[in-house]
Amino acid sequence: MRTTVTLEPDVARRLRQVSRAEKLRFKEALNATLRRGLDQRLAKPSSKQFHTVAEDMGLLPHLNYDNIGDLLELAERASTP
């Protein structure tokens, strides 16, 4: 496919450097560079699986663990100055 692209001067200079260093024609250097950049941009980011470690906090006999509203209220009171 033929198309006209306007390159910024710094990009053109860097592509000429790649072309000379890798002994490629300018067109080949441009296509190789675009392929690498597109591969990188289109690749799915690798993400590490998130996991937590459970810690036994024990039970407090005076709390009703079935009533989440009371537990949240207690936690909010404890966190406010």
Coordinates of C-alpha atoms in Angstrom, one line a residue:
M1 CA 0.0 0.0 0.0
R2 CA 1.3 3.4 -0.9
T3 CA 0.6 6.4 1.3
T4 CA 2.0 9.7 2.2
V5 CA 3.1 10.2 5.8
T6 CA 4.5 13.4 7.2
L7 CA 7.2 12.6 9.7
E8 CA 8.4 14.9 12.4
P9 CA 12.1 15.9 11.8
D10 CA 13.3 14.0 14.9
V11 CA 11.5 10.8 13.8
A12 CA 12.9 11.0 10.3
R13 CA 16.4 11.5 11.7
R14 CA 16.0 8.5 14.1
L15 CA 14.7 6.3 11.2
R16 CA 17.7 7.3 9.1
Q17 CA 19.9 6.2 12.0
V18 CA 18.2 2.8 12.2
S19 CA 18.4 2.5 8.4
R20 CA 22.1 3.1 8.4
A21 CA 22.8 1.0 11.5
E22 CA 20.9 -2.0 10.3
K23 CA 21.8 -1.5 6.6
L24 CA 18.2 -1.3 5.5
R25 CA 16.4 0.9 3.0
F26 CA 14.5 3.7 4.7
K27 CA 11.2 2.0 3.8
E28 CA 12.3 -1.2 5.4
A29 CA 13.5 0.6 8.5
L30 CA 10.1 2.4 8.7
N31 CA 8.1 -0.8 8.3
A32 CA 10.2 -2.7 10.9
T33 CA 10.0 0.1 13.4
L34 CA 6.2 0.4 12.9
R35 CA 5.7 -3.3 13.3
R36 CA 7.7 -3.4 16.6
G37 CA 5.8 -0.4 17.9
L38 CA 2.4 -1.8 16.9
D39 CA 3.2 -5.2 18.3
Q40 CA 4.1 -3.5 21.6
R41 CA 1.0 -1.3 21.7
L42 CA -1.4 -4.0 20.7
A43 CA 0.0 -6.6 23.1
K44 CA -2.1 -7.3 26.2
P45 CA -0.4 -6.1 29.3
S46 CA 0.9 -8.8 31.4
S47 CA -0.7 -8.6 34.8
K48 CA 0.2 -10.5 38.0
Q49 CA -2.5 -12.4 39.6
F50 CA -3.7 -10.6 42.8
H51 CA -4.0 -12.6 45.9
T52 CA -4.3 -12.0 49.6
V53 CA -3.2 -14.0 52.6
A54 CA -5.9 -14.7 55.1
E55 CA -5.1 -13.9 58.7
D56 CA -7.0 -15.3 61.7
M57 CA -8.2 -12.3 63.6
G58 CA -10.1 -14.3 66.1
L59 CA -13.7 -13.8 67.2
L60 CA -14.9 -11.2 69.7
P61 CA -17.8 -12.6 71.7
H62 CA -19.6 -9.3 72.1
L63 CA -20.0 -8.7 68.4
N64 CA -22.9 -10.1 66.2
Y65 CA -21.1 -11.1 63.0
D66 CA -24.4 -11.7 61.2
N67 CA -25.3 -8.0 61.3
I68 CA -23.0 -6.3 58.8
G69 CA -24.6 -2.9 59.4
D70 CA -23.6 -2.9 63.1
L71 CA -20.1 -4.1 62.2
L72 CA -19.6 -1.3 59.6
E73 CA -20.9 1.2 62.1
L74 CA -18.5 0.0 64.7
A75 CA -15.6 0.1 62.2
E76 CA -16.5 3.6 61.1
R77 CA -16.6 4.8 64.7
A78 CA -13.2 3.2 65.4
S79 CA -11.6 4.9 62.4
T80 CA -12.9 8.5 63.0
P81 CA -10.6 10.7 65.1

